[in-house]
PDB file of C-alpha atoms in Angstrom:
ATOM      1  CA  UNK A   1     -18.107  -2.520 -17.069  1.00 73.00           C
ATOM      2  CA  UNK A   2     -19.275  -5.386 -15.208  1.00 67.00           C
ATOM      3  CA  UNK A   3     -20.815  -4.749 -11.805  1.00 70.00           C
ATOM      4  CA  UNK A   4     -20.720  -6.345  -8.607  1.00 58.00           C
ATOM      5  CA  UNK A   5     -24.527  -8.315  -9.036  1.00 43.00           C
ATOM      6  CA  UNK A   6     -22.666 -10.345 -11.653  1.00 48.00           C
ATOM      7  CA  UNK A   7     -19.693 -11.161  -9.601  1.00 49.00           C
ATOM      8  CA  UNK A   8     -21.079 -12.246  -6.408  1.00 45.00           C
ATOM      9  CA  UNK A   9     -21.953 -16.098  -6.999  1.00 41.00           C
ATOM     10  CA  UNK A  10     -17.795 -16.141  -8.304  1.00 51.00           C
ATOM     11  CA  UNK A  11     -16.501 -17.834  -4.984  1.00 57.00           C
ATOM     12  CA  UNK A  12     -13.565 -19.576  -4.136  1.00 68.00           C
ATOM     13  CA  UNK A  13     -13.604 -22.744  -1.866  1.00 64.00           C
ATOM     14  CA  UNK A  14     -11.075 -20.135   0.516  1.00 68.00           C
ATOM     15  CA  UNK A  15     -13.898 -18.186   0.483  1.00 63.00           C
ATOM     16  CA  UNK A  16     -16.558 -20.887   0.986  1.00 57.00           C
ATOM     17  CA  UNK A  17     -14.777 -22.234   4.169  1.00 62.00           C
ATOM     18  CA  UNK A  18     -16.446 -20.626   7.347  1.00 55.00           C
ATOM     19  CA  UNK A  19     -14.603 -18.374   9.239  1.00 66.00           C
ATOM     20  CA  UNK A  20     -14.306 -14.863  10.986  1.00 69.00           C
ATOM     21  CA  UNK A  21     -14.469 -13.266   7.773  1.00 71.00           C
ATOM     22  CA  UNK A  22     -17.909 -14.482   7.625  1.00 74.00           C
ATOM     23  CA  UNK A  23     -18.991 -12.641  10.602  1.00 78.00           C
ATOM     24  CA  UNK A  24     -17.186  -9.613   8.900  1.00 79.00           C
ATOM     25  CA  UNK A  25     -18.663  -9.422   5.895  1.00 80.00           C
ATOM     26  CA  UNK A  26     -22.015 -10.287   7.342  1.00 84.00           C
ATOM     27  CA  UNK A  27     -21.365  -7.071   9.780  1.00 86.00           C
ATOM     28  CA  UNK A  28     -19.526  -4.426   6.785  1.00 89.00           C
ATOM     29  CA  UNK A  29     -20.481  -5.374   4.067  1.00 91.00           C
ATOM     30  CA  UNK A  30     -24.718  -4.407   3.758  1.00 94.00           C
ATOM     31  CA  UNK A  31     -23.637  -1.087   5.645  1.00 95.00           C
ATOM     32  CA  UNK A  32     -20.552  -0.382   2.944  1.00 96.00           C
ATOM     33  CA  UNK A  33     -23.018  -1.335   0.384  1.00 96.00           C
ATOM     34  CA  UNK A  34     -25.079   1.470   0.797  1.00 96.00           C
ATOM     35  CA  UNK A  35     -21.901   3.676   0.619  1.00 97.00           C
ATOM     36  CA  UNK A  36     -20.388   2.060  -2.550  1.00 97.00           C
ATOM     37  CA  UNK A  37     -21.190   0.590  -5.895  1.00 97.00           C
ATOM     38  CA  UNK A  38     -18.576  -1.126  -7.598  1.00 98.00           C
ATOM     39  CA  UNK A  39     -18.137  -1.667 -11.198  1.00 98.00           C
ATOM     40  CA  UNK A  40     -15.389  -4.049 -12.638  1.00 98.00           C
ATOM     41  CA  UNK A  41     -13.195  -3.825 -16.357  1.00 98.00           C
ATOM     42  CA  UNK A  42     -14.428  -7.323 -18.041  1.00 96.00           C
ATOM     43  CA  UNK A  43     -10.857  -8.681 -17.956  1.00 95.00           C
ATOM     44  CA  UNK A  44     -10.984  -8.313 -13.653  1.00 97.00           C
ATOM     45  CA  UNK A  45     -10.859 -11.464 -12.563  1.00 96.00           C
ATOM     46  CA  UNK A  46      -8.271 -13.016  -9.965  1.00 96.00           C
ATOM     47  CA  UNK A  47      -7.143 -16.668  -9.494  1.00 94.00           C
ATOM     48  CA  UNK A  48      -9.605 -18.508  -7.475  1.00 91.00           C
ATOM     49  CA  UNK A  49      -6.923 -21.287  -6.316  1.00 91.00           C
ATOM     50  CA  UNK A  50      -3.379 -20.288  -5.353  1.00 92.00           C
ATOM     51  CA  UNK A  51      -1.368 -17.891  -3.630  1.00 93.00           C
ATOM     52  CA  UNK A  52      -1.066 -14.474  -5.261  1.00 95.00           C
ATOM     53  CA  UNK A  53       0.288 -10.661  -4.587  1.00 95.00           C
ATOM     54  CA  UNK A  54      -2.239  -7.992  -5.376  1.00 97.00           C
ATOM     55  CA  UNK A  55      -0.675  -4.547  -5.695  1.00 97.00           C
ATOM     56  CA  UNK A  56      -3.078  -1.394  -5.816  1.00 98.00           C
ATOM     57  CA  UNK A  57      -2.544   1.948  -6.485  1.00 98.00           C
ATOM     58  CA  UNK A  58      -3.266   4.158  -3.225  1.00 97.00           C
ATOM     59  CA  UNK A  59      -4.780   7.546  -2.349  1.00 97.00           C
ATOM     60  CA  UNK A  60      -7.098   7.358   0.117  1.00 96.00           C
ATOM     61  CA  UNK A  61      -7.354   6.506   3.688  1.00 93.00           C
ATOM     62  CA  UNK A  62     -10.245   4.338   3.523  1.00 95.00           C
ATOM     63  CA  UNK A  63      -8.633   2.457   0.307  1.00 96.00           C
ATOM     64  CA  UNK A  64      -7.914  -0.785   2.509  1.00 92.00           C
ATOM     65  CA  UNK A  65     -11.754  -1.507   3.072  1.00 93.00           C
ATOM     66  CA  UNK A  66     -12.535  -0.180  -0.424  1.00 96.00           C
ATOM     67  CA  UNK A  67      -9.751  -2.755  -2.192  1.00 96.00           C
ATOM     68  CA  UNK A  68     -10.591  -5.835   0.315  1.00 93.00           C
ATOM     69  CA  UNK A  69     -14.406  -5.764  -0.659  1.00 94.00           C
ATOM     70  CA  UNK A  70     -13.115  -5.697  -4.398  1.00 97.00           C
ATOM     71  CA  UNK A  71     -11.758  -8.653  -3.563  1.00 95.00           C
ATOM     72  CA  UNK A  72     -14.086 -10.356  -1.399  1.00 92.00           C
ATOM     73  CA  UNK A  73     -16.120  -9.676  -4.576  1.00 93.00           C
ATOM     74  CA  UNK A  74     -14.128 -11.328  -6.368  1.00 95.00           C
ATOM     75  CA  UNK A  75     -14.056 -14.590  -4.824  1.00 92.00           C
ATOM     76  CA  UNK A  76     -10.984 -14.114  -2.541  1.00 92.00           C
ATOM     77  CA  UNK A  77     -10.373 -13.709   0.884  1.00 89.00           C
ATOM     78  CA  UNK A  78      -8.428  -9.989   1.197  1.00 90.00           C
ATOM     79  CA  UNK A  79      -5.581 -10.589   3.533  1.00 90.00           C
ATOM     80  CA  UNK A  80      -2.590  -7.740   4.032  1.00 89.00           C
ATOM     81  CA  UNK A  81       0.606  -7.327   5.691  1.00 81.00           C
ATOM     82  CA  UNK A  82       0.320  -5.419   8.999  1.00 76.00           C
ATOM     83  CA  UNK A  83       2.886  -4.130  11.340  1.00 76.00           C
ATOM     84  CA  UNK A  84       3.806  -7.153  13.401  1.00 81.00           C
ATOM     85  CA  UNK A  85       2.900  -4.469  16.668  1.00 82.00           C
ATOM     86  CA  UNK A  86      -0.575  -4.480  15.678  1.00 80.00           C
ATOM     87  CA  UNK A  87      -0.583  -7.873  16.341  1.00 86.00           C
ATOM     88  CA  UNK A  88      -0.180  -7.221  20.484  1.00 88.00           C
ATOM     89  CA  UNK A  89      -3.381  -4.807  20.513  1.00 90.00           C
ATOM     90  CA  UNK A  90      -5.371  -6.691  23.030  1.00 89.00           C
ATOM     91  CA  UNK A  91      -9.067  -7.647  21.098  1.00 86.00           C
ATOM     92  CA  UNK A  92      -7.532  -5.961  17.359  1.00 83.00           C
ATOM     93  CA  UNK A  93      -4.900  -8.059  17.391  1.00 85.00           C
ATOM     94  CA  UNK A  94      -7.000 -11.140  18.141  1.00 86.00           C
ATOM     95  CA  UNK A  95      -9.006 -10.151  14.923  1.00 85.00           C
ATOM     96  CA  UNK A  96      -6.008  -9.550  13.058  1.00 85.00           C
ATOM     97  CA  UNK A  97      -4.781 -13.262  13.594  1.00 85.00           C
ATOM     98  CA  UNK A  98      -8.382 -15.164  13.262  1.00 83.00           C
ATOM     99  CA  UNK A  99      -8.712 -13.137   9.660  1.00 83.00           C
ATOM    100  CA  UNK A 100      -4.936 -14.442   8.437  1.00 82.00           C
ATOM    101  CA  UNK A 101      -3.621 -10.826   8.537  1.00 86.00           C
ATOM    102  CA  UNK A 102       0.000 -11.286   8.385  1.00 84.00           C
ATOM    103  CA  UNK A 103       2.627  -9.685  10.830  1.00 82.00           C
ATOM    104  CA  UNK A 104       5.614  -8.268   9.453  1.00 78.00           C
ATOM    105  CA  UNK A 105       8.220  -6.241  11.375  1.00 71.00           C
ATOM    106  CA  UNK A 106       9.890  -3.292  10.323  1.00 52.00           C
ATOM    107  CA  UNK A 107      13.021  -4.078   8.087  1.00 43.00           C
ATOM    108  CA  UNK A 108      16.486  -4.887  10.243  1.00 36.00           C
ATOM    109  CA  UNK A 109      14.288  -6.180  13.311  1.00 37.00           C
ATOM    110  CA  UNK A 110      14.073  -9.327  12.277  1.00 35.00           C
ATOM    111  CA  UNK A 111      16.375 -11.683  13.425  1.00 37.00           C
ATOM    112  CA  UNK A 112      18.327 -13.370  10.617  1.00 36.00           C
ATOM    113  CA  UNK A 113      16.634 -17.266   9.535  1.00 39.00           C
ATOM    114  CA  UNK A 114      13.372 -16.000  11.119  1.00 40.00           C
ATOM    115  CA  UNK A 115      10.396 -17.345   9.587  1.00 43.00           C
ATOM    116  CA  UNK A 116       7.360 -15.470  10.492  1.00 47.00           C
ATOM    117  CA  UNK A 117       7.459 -11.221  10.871  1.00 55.00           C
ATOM    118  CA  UNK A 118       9.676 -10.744   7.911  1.00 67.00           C
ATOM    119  CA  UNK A 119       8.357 -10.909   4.024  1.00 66.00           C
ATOM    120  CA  UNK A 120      10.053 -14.371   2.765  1.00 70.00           C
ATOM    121  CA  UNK A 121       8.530 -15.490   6.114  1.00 76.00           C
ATOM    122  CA  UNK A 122       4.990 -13.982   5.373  1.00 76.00           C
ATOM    123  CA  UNK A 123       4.987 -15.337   1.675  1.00 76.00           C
ATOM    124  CA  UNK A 124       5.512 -18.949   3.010  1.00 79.00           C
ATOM    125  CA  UNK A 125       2.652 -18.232   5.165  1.00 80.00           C
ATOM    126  CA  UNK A 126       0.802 -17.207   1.835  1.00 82.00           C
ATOM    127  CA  UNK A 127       1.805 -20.082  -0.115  1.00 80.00           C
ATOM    128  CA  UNK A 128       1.524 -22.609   2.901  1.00 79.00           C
ATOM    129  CA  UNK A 129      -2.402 -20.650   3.087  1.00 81.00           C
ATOM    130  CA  UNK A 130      -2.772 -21.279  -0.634  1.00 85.00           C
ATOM    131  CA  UNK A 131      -4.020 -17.451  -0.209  1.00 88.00           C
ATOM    132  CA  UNK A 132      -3.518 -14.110  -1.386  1.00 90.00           C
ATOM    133  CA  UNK A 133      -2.294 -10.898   0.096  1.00 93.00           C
ATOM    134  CA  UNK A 134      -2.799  -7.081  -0.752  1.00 94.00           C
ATOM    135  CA  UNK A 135       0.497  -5.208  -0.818  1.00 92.00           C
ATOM    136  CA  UNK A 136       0.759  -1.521  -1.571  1.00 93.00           C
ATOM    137  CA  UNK A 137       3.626  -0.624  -3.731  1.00 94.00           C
ATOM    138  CA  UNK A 138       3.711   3.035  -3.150  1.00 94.00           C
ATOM    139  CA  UNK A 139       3.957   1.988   0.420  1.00 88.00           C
ATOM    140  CA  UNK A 140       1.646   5.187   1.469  1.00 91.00           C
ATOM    141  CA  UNK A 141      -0.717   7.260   0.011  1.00 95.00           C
ATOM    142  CA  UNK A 142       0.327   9.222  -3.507  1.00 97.00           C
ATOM    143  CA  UNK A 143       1.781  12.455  -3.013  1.00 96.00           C
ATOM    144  CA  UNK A 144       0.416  13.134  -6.839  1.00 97.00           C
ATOM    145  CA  UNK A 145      -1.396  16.199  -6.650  1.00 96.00           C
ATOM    146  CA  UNK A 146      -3.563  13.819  -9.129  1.00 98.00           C
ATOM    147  CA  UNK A 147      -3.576  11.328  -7.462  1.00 98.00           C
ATOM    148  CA  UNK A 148      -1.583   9.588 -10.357  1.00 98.00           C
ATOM    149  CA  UNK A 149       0.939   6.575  -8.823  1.00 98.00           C
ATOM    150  CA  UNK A 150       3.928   8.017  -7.720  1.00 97.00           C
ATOM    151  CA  UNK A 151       7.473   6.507  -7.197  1.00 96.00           C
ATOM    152  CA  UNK A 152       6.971   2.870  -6.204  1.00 96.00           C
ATOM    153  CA  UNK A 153       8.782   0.666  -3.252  1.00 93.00           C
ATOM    154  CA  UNK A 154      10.252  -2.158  -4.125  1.00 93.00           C
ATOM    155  CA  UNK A 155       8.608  -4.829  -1.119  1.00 89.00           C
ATOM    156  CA  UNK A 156       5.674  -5.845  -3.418  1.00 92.00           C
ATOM    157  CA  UNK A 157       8.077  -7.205  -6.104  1.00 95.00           C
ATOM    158  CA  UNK A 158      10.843  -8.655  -3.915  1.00 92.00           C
ATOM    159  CA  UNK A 159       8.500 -10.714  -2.078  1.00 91.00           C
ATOM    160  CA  UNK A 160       7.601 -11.703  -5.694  1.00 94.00           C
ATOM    161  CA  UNK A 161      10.774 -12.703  -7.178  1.00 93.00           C
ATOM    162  CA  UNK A 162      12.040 -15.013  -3.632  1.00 90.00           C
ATOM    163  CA  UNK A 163       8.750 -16.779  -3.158  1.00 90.00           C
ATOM    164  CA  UNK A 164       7.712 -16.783  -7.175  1.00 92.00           C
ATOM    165  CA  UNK A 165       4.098 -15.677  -6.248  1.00 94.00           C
ATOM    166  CA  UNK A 166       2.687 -14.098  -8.786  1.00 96.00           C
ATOM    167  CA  UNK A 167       1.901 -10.277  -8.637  1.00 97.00           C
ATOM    168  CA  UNK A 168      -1.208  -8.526 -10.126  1.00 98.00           C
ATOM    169  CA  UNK A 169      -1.536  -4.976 -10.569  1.00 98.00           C
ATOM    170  CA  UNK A 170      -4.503  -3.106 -10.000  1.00 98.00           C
ATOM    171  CA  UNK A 171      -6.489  -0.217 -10.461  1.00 98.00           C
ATOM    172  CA  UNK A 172      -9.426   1.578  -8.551  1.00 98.00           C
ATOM    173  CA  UNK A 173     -10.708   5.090  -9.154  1.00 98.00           C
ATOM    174  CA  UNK A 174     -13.820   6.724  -6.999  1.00 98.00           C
ATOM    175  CA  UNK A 175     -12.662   6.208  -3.251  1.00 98.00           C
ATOM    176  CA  UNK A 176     -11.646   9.862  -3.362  1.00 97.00           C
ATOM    177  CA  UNK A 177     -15.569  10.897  -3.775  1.00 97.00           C
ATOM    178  CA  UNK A 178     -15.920   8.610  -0.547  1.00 97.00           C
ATOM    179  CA  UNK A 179     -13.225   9.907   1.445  1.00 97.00           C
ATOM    180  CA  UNK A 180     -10.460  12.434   0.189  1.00 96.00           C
ATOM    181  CA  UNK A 181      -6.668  12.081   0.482  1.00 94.00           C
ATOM    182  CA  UNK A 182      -6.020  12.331   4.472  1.00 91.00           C
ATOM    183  CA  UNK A 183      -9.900  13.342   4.661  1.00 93.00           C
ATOM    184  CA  UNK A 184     -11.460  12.995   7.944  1.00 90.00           C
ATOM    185  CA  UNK A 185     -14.854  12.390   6.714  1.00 95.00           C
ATOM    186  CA  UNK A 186     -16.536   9.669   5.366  1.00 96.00           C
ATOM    187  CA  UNK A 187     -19.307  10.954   2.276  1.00 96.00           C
ATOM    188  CA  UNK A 188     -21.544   7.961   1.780  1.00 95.00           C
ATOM    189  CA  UNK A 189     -24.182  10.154   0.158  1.00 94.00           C
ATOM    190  CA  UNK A 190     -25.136  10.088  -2.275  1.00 96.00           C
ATOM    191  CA  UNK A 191     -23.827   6.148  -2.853  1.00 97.00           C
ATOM    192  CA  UNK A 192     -20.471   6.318  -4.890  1.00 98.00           C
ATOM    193  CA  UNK A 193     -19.491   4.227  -7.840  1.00 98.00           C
ATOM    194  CA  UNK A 194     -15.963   2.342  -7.205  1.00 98.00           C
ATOM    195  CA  UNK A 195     -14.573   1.642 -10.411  1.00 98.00           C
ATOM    196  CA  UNK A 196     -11.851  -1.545 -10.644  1.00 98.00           C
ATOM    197  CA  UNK A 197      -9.650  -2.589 -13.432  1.00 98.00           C
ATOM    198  CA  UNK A 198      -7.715  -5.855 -12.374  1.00 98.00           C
ATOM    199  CA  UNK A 199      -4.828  -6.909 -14.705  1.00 98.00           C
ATOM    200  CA  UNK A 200      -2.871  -9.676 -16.054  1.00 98.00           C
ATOM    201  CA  UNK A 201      -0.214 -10.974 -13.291  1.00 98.00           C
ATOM    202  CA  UNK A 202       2.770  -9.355 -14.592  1.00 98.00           C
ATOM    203  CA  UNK A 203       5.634 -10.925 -16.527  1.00 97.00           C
ATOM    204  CA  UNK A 204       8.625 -11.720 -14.454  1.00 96.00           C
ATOM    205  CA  UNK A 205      10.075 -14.119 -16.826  1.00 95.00           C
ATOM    206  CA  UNK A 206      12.971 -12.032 -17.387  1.00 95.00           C
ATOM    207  CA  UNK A 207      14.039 -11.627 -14.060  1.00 92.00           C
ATOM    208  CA  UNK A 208      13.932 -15.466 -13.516  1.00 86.00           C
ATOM    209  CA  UNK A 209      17.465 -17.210 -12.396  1.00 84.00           C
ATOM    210  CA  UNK A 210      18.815 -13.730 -11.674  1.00 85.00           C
ATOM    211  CA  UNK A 211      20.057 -12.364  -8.826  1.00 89.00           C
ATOM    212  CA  UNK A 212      18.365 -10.597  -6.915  1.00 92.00           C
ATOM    213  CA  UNK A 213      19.680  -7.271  -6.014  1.00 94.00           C
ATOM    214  CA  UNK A 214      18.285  -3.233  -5.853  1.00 94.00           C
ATOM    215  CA  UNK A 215      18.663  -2.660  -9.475  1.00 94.00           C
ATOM    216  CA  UNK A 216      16.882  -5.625 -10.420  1.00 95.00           C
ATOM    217  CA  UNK A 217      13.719  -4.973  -8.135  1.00 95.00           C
ATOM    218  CA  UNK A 218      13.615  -1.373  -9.158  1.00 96.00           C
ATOM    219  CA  UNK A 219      13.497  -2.136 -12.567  1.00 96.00           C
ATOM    220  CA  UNK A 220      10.931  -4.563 -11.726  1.00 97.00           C
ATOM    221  CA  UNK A 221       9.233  -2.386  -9.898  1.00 97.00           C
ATOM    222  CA  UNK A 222       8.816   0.441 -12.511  1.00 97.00           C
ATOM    223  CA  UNK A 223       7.164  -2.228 -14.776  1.00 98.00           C
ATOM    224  CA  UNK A 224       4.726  -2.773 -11.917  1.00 98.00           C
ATOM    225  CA  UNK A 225       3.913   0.888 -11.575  1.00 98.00           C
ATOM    226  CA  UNK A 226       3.636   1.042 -15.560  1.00 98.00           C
ATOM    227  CA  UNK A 227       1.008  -1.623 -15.274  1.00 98.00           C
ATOM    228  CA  UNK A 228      -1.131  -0.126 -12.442  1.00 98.00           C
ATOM    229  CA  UNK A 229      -1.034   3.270 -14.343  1.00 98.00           C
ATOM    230  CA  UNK A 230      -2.133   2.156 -17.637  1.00 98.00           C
ATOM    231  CA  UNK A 231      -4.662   0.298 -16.212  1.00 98.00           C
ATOM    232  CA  UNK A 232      -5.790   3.387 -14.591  1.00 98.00           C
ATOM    233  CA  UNK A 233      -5.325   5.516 -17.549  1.00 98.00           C
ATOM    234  CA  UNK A 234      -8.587   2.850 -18.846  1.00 98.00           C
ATOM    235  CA  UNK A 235     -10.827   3.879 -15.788  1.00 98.00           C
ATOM    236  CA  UNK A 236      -9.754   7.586 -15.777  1.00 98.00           C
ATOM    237  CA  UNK A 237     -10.208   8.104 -19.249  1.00 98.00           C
ATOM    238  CA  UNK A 238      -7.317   9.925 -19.490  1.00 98.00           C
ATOM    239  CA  UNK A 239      -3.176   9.506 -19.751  1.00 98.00           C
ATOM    240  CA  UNK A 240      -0.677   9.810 -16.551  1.00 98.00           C
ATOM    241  CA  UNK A 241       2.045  12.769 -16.949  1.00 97.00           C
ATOM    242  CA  UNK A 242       4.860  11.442 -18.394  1.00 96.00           C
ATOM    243  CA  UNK A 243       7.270  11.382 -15.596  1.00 96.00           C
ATOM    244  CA  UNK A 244       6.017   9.772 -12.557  1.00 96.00           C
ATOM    245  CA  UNK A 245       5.911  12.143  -9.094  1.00 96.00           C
ATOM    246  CA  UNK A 246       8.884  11.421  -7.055  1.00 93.00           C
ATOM    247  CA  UNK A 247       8.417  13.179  -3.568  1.00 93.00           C
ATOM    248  CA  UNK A 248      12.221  13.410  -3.168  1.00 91.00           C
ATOM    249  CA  UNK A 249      12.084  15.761  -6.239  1.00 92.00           C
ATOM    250  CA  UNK A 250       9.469  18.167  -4.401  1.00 88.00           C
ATOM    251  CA  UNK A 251      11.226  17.897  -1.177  1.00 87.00           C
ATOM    252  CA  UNK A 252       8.452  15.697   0.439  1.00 88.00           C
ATOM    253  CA  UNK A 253       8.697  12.736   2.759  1.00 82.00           C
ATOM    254  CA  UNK A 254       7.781   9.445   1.338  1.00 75.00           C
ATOM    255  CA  UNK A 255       5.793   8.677   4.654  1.00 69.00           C
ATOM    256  CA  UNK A 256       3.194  10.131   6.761  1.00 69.00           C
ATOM    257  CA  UNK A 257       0.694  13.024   5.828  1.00 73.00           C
ATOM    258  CA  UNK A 258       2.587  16.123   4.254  1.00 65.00           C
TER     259      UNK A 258
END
């Protein structure tokens, strides 16, 4: 494992330019690093130039702040896709914009041709940004009583076949010591170790010059949720059941707290 002492000079010139995530990390990070250690897979390493897709696995509340300061860490400004409502908050969504957050509205409320508040609209944004945003493919937190990825969505890898941005899976074990699946408590002590495997960006060759419809993307999509298991099989030390949970198998709703 490498840890995060070795990977704080890596910075891209995204990174180097001021802005308000400067003032952020100035204000978070010293408090979240007496909370949280991380430790990195010597492979983890993300493109310091060019637009890319990161796609974590997800089971805790707090795993938004935990996966951005990964990448801060990493040399990369951590940008996601927000509800384009958040955007109106008076002061948040003032934050949201001067960090390059990117509003997208919920699907069929966006007009047709639109280009910002819809995905192909956000990933011009991205590749216009020569940035890199944080998608979640499981869309919420894992219903996995194991916290194992369950079923994914298929958003992460759509956006990546239309705008050819690549998409990296990743793994992070240890926020669950920090703050448990739909916990309402933070634990910062004693200080918890965060460990992060970051793969290759995965191999869409295959899908190239095809069309792009649901069986395609789900098919594309279980490769992605392959990758972000195996790569947390590594930090875990151990292997995934063999079928992946499915919460319309155990009659649970894919959204919200259950």
């Amino acid at each position: 494992m490498i840890d995060t002492v070795k990977l704080r000079f890596r910075s891209s010139a995204e990174k180097r330019r001021p802005s308000m995530f400067w003032i952020l990390a100035g204000l978070i990070l010293p408090i979240w690093s007496l909370m949280v250690r991380y430790r990195y897979t010597p492979q983890s390493k993300l493109p310091q130039t060019g637009p890319f897709i990161v796609a974590p696995n997800h089971y805790s509340e707090i795993d938004p702040i935990a996966v951005g300061a990964a990448v801060w860490h990493l040399g990369r400004l951590p940008r996601f896709m927000a509800k384009a409502s958040l955007f109106k908050v008076p002061v948040f969504g003032s934050l949201l914009r001067s960090t390059g957050q990117i509003p997208v509205d919920r699907v069929g409320a966006v007009r047709p041709g639109a280009e910002t508040g819809n995905p192909i609209g956000a990933a011009a944004e991205v590749i216009a940004n020569d940035a890199g945003v944080i998608v979640y493919p499981e869309g919420t937190l894992t219903r996995d009583p194991e916290l194992w990825p369950m079923r994914g969505k298929t958003g992460a890898i759509r956006l990546a076949l239309e705008s050819g941005i690549p998409v990296i899976p990743v793994a992070h074990w240890g926020t669950q010591e920090l703050m448990p699946r739909y916990g309402k408590r933070i634990h910062p002590f004693p200080r918890k170790t965060i460990h992060v495997s970051v793969g290759e960006p995965l191999d869409l060759s295959k899908y190239a010059g095809k069309h792009i419809d649901q069986r395609t993307v789900t098919a594309a999509t279980t490769e992605l949720m392959d990758a972000i298991t195996a790569l947390l099989e590594e930090l875990r030390g151990e292997k995934a059941p063999a079928e992946r949970w499915d919460p319309s198998k155990h009659q649970q709703s894919e959204t919200g707290r259950f």
